[in-house]
Structure formats: C-alpha cells, structure tokens
Short mmCIF file of C-alpha atoms in Angstrom, two decimals:
data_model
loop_
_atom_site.label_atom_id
_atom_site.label_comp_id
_atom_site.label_asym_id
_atom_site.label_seq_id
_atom_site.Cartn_x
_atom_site.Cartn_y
_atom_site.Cartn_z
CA UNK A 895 0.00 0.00 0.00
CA UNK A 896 2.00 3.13 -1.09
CA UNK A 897 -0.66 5.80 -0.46
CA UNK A 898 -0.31 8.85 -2.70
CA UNK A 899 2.94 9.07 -4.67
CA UNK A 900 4.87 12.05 -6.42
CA UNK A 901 6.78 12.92 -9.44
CA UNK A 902 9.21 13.87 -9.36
CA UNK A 903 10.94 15.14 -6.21
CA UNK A 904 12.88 17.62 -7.53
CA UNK A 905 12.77 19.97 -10.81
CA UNK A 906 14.21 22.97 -12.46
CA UNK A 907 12.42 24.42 -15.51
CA UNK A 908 13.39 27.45 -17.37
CA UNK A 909 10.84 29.96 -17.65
CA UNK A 910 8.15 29.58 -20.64
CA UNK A 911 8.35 25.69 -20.21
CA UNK A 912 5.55 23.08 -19.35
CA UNK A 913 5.59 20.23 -17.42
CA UNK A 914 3.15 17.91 -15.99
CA UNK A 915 3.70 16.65 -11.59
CA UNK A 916 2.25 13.42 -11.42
CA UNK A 917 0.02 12.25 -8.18
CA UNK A 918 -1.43 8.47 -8.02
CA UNK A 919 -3.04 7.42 -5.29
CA UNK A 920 -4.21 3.55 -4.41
CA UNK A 921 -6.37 4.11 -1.16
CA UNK A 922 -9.69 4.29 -3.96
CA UNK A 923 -10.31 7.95 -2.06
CA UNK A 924 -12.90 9.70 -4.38
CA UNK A 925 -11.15 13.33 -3.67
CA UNK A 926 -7.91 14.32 -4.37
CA UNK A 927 -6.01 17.81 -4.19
CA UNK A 928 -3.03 19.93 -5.26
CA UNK A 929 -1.34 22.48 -2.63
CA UNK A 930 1.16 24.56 -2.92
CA UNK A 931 3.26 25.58 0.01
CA UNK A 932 5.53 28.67 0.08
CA UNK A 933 7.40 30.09 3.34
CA UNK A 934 5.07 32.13 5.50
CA UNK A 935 1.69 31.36 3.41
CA UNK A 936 0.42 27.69 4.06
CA UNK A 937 -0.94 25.54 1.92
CA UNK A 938 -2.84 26.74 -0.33
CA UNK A 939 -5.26 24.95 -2.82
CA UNK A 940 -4.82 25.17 -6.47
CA UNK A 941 -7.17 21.94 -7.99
CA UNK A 942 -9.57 19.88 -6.70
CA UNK A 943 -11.52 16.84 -8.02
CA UNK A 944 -14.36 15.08 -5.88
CA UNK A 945 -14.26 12.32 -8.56
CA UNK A 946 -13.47 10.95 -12.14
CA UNK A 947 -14.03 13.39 -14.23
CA UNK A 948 -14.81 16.25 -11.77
CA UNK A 949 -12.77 19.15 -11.40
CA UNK A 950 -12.80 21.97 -9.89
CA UNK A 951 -10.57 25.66 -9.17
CA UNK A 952 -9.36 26.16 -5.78
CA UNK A 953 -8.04 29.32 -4.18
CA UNK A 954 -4.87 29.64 -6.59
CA UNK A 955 -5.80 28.18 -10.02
CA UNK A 956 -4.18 30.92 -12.73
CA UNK A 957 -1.28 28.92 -14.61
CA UNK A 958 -2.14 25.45 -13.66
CA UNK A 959 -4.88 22.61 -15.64
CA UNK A 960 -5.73 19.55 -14.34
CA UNK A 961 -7.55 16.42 -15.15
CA UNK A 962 -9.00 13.41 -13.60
CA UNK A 963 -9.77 10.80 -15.78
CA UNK A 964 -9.48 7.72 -13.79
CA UNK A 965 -10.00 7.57 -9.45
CA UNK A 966 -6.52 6.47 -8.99
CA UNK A 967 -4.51 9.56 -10.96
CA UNK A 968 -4.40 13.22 -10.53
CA UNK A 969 -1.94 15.12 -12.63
CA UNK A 970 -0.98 19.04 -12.43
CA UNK A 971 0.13 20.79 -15.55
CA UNK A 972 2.02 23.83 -15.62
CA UNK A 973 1.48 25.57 -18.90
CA UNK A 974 3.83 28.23 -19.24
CA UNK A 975 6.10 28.12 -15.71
CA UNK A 976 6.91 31.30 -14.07
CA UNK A 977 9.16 32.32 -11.54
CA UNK A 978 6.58 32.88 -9.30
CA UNK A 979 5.36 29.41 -9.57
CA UNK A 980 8.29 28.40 -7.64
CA UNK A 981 7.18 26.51 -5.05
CA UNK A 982 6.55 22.97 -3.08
CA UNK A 983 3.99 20.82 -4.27
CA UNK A 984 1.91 18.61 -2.57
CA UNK A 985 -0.58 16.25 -3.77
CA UNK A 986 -3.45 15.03 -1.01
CA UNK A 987 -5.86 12.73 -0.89
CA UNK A 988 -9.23 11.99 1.68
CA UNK A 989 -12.02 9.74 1.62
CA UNK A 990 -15.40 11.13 1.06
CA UNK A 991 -16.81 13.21 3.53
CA UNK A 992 -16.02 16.64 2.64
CA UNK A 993 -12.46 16.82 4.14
CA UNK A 994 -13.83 15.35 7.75
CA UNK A 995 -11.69 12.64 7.81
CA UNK A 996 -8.08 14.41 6.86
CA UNK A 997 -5.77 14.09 4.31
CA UNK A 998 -2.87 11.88 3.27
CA UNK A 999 -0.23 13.76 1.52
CA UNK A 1000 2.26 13.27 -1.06
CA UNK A 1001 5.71 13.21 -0.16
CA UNK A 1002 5.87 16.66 -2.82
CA UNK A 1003 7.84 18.02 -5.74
CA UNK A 1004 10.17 20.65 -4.92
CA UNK A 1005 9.91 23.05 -8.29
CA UNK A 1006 12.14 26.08 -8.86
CA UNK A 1007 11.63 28.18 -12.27
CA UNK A 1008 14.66 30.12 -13.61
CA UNK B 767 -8.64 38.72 10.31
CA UNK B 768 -6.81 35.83 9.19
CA UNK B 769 -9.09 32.80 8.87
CA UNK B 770 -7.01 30.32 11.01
CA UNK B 771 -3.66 32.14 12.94
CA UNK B 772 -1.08 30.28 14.30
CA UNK B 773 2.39 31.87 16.36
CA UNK B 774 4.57 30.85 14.05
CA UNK B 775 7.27 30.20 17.01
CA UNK B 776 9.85 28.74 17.51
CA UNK B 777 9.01 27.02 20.71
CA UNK B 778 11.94 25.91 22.09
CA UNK B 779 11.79 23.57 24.92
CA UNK B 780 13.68 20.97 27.12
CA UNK B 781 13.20 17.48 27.14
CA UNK B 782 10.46 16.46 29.30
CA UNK B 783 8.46 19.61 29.36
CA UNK B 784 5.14 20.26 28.38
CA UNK B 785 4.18 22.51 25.61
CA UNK B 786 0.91 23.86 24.36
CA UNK B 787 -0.25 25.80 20.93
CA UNK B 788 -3.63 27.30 20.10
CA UNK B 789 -4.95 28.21 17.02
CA UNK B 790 -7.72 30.83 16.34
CA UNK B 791 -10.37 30.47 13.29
CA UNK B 792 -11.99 33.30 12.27
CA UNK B 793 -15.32 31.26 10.55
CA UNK B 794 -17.96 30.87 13.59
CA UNK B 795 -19.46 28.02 11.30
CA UNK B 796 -16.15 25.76 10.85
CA UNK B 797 -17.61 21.96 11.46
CA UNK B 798 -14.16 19.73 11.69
CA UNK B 799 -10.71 20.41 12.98
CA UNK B 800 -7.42 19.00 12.29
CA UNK B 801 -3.48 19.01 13.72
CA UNK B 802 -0.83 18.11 11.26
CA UNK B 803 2.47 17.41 11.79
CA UNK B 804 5.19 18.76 9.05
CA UNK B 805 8.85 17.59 9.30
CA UNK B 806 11.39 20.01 7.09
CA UNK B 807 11.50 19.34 3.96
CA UNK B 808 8.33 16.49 4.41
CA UNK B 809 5.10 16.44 3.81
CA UNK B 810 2.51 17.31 6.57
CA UNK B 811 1.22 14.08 8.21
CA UNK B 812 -2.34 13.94 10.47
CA UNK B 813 -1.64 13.55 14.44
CA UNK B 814 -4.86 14.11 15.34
CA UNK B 815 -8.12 15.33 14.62
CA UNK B 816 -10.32 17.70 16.99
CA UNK B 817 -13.83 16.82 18.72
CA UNK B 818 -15.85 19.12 20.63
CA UNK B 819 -15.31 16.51 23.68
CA UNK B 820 -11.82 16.91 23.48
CA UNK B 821 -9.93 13.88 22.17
CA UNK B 822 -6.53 12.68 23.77
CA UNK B 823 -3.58 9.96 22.23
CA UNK B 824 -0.68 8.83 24.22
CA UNK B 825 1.08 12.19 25.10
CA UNK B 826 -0.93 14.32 23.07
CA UNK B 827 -4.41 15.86 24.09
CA UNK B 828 -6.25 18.26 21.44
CA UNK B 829 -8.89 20.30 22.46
CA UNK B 830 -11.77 22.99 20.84
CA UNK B 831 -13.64 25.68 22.00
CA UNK B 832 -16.25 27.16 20.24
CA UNK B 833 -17.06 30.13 22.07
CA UNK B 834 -13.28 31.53 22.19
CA UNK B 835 -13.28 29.76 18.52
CA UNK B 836 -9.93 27.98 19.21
CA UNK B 837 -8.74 24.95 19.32
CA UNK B 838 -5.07 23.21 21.33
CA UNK B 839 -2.66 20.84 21.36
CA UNK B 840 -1.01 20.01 24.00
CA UNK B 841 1.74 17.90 24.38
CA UNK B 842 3.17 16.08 27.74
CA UNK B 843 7.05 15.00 28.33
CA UNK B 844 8.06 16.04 25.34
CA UNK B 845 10.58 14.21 23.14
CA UNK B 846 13.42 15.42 20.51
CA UNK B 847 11.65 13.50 18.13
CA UNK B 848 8.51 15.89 18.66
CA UNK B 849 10.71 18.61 16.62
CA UNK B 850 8.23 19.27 13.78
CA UNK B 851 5.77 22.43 12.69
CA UNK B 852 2.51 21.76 13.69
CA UNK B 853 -0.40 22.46 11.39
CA UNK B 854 -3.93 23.53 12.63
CA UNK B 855 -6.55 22.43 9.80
CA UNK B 856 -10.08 24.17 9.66
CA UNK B 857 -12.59 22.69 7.54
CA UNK B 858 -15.55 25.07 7.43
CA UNK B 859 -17.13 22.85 5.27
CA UNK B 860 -17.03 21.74 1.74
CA UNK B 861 -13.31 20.45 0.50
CA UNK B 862 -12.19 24.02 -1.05
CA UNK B 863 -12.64 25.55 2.19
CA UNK B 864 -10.46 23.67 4.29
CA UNK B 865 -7.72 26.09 5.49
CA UNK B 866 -4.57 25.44 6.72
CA UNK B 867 -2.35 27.55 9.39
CA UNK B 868 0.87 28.82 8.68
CA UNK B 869 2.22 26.25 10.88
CA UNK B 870 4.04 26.48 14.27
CA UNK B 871 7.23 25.50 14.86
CA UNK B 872 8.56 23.32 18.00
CA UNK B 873 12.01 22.63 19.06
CA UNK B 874 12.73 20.00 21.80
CA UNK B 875 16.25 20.62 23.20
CA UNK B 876 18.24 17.57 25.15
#
C-alpha cells in the first residue's frame, strides 16, 4: 500500500516551459487535491476533483490545468512556468466526507523556475 | 482577520516539558478540525483530529472551543523526536474551504 505518490521530487524548468507533476493514489479515495506551500503562506489549494471526471478551481488556479480521468490519478500541468510558480507541491488525498476525515499527503515536488 | 492564525514560534523547549499551541479560526461556522504534523522538507502528516469533547492519544491531548473559537494541542514530556511544525486544519465545510495555518514550529532541546 503506497498511499499517494509524487513525481518527481525535484525539478528545475526554465521559464516559458511546461511540465506535468504526477500524483497516483491507491487508497480508492474519491477526492484528491493539489497544494502549494511557500514560506510564511500555508498551503494553499490550487485543484480539486471530488471524482473521475470532476474538477474543480481552488483558491490559486491561474497557470495550472488539471484532469481526472481515472480515481486512482491526478496530474498538475504547468502551462507556461513562471518564476513565481516556484514553489513545493503537494498532492493530497481523503475519503469522502467533505475533508472530515483528513488528508494523506504526497511526499511533494520541490519546483524552482529560472 | 486571518481565517485560522497560528504563532509561528519557535518554541523551544527541554526534554520532558510540556508545551501547548492554540490556534484561532476566524469562521464561527467551521464543522471539523485537524493538527498536522510537518517535518522540514516532508510532507505534513495527520496527528490528530479535533472533537468538541476533546480527544486525547498517548502524550498528546487536542482540544476545541467554540465560544473563544480555538482549538489546542497540548503535548506532555516532550521528546526530541517531537521537533516538527505543527499544522492547525479548519474545515468550514465543503473540501475548497479547508484552510490550513501557517504552521508552528517546536524545538525540543536535550
């Protein structure tokens, strides 16, 4: 049982490039998330998805798609990376229940933008 | 107002000692509560969640109050491996609207 899992750890993009952070999870939880964490600021919720095929924005959407097409997978694109998207990324995951029952995270990508 | 505040810290204290944080929430409707624990550099991990009846686990005892709209954790004989940022979670219901603190920071010193 490997709960959610990242990729990758670590990566470096230049400005203007895309890239896609992978999440899987194998716990069958119907809701999965993306945060970012910067110093100072929390976590703060860019995607959501309550289910295959549902999306939705969170609180910091602007440069970021995502999709879900199967329960198990939950992949962030960047579409044009920015400095400012510099961050730590976390991935989370929750049975249903509207976030009652907490979250089990990622272990998180670690993106820097040049 | 910030809708959940943490003191960022660091709480630094010895070996043994007990150690308490609160955390404020601004929304007066919040319906679930959460304490996180974040190592550096790992992702945050769930200690405990937060009943109105107060809920307690080995050395660690959260508590809420609605009226004061805070809730605690409290920890008892505290260990260097308790070293972590602690996260307060409030869920005020509905997934987007779960907030997380900034985080407070503890250091247990031998």
């Amino acid at each position: 049982n490997a709960g959610v899992t990242q990729t990758p750890k670590f990566q470096v993009l230049k400005t203007g490039q895309s890239m896609t952070l992978q999440c899987a999870q194998d716990m069958n939880h119907e809701y999965m998330s993306w945060y970012r964490q910067d110093p100072g600021m929390g976590l703060r919720l860019i995607h959501y998805s309550v289910g295959a095929g549902i999306t939705d924005q969170g609180e910091v959407p602007n440069g970021y798609n995502v999709s879900r097409s199967t329960t198990e997978d939950f992949p962030l694109r960047l579409l044009s990376a920015a400095p400012s998207q510099t961050s730590v990324y976390f991935c989370a995951s929750s049975s249903a229940g509207q976030g009652d029952y907490g979250y089990t995270f990622g272990s998180g990508t670690r993106l820097t933008v040049v | 107002r910030k809708e959940v505040e943490q003191d960022p810290g660091p709480f630094n204290v010895p070996e043994g000692a007990t150690v308490a944080f609160n955390c404020t929430y601004s929304n007066s409707a919040s319906q679930s509560f959460f304490w996180y624990r974040q190592d550096c550099r790992k992702e945050p991990k769930l200690l405990m969640s937060v009943y109105s009846s107060g809920n307690e686990d080995g050395r660690f005892t959260a508590q809420l109050n609605r009226a004061s709209q805070y809730i605690s954790l409290l920890i008892r004989d505290s260990k260097l491996s308790d070293s972590a940022t602690y996260l307060c979670v409030v869920n005020p219901g509905g997934y987007q609207k779960v907030t997380f603190g900034t985080g407070t920071k503890l250091q247990v010193i031998p």
